[in-house]
CSV table of C-alpha atoms in Angstrom, one decimal:
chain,number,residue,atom,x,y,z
A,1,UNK,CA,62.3,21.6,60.5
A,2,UNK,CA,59.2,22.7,62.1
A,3,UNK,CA,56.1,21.4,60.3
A,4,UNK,CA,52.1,22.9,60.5
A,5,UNK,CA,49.5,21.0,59.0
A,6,UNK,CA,46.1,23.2,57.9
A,7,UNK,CA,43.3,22.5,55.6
A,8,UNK,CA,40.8,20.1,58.1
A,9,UNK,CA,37.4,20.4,58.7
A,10,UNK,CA,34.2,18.7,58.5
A,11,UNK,CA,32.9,18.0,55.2
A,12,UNK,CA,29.6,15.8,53.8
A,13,UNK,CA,30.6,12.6,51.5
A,14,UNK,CA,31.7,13.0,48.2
A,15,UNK,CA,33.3,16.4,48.7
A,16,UNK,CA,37.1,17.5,48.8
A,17,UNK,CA,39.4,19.3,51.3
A,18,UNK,CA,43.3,20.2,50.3
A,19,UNK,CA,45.3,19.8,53.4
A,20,UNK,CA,48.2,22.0,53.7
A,21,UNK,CA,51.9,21.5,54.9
A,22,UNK,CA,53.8,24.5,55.8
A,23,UNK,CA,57.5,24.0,57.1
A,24,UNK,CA,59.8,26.1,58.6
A,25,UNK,CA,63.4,26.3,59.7
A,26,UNK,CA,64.5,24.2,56.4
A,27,UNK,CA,63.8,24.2,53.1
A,28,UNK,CA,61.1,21.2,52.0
A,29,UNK,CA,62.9,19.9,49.2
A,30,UNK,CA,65.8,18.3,51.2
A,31,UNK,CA,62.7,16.1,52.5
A,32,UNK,CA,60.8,13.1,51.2
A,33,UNK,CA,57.3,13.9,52.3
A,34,UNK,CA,54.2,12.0,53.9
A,35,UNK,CA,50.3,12.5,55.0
A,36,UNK,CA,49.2,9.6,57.8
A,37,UNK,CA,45.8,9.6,59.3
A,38,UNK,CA,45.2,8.4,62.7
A,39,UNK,CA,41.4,7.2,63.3
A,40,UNK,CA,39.9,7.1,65.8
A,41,UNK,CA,41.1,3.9,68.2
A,42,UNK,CA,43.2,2.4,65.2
A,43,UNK,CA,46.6,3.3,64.2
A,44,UNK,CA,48.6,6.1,62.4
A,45,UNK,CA,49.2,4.8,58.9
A,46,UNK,CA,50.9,6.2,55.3
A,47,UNK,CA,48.0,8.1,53.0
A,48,UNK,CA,50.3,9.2,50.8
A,49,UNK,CA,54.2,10.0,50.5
A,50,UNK,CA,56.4,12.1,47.5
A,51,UNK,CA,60.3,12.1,46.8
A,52,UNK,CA,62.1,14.7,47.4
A,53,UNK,CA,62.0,15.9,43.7
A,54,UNK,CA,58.4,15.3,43.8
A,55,UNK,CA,59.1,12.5,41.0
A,56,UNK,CA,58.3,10.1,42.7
A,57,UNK,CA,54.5,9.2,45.0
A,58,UNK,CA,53.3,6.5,46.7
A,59,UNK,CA,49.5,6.1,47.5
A,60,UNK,CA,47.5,3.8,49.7
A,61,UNK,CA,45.3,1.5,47.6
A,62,UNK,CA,42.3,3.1,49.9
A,63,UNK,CA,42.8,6.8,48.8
A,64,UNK,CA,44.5,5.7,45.2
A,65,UNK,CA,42.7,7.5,42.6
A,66,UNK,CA,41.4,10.1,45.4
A,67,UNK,CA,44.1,11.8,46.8
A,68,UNK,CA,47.0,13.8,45.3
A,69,UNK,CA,49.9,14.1,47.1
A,70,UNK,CA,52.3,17.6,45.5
A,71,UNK,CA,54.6,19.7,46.7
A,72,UNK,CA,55.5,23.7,45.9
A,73,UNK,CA,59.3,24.6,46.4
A,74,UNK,CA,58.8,28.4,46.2
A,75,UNK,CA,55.8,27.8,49.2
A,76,UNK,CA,57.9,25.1,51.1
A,77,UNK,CA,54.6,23.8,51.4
A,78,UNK,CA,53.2,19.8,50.5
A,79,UNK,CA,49.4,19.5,50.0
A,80,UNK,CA,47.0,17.1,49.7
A,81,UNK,CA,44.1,17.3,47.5
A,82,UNK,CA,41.4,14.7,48.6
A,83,UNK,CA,38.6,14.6,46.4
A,84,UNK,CA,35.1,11.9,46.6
A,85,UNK,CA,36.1,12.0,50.8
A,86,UNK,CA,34.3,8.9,52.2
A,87,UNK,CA,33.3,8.6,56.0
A,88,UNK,CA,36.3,6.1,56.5
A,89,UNK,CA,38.4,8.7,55.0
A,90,UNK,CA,37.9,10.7,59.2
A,91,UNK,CA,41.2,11.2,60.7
A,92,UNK,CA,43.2,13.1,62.3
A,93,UNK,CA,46.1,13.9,59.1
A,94,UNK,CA,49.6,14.5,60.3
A,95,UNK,CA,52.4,15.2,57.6
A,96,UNK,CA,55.8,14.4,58.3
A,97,UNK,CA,59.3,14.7,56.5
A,98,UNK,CA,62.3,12.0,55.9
A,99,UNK,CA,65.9,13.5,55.6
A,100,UNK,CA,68.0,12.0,53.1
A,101,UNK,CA,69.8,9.5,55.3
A,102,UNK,CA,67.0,8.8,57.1
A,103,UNK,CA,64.6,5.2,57.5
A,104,UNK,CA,61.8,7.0,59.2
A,105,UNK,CA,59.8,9.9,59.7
A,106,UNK,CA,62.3,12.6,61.5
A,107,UNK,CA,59.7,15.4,62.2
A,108,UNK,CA,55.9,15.5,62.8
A,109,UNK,CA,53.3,18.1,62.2
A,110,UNK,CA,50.8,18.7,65.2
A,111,UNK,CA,47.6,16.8,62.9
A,112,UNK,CA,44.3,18.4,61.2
A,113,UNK,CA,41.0,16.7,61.9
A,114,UNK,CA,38.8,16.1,58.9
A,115,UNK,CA,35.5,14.5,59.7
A,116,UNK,CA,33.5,13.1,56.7
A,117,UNK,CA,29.7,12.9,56.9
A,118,UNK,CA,27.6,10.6,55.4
């Protein structure tokens, strides 16, 4: 599955951005889902992950409350709706999918840069 990760861009604190997912190849919902942000000299780590029925989400505590994770079967998209964005929130966002069988991340999106100002 081929993944492409939109949505980025530079925004002032307190506003939102939805970052997009778009696969192709497969179909999205054989995949448990995640969003990870990379800043800048620290390393990659979860933001925000959904079952493959979308049932189930996981949140970091630092974007709990912030962030929605979703995902749209007829789109084979995931977003990510990030609302009150923080300047700690700047990253570079990669999504990723899990196959069923799975303990990791399979397949990587090429990352969105969103840059929160203060």
């Amino acid at each position: 599955v081929q993944l492409q990760a939109s949505g980025g861009g530079l925004v002032q604190a307190g506003g939102s951005l939805r970052l997009s997912c778009a696969a192709s190849g497969r179909t999205l919902s054989s995949y448990a889902m995640g969003w990870f942000r990379q800043a800048p000299g620290k390393e990659r780590v979860v933001v925000a992950q959904i079952s493959r029925s979308g049932g189930t989400t996981y949140y970091a505590d630092s974007v709990k409350g912030r962030f929605t994770i979703s995902r749209d079967v007829v789109k084979n998209t995931v977003y990510l709706q990030m609302n009150s964005l923080k300047p700690e929130d700047t990253a570079v966002y990669y999504c990723a999918a899990k196959g069923p069988l799975s303990l990791q991340y399979d397949y990587w999106g090429q990352g969105t840069q969103v840059t929160v100002s203060s």
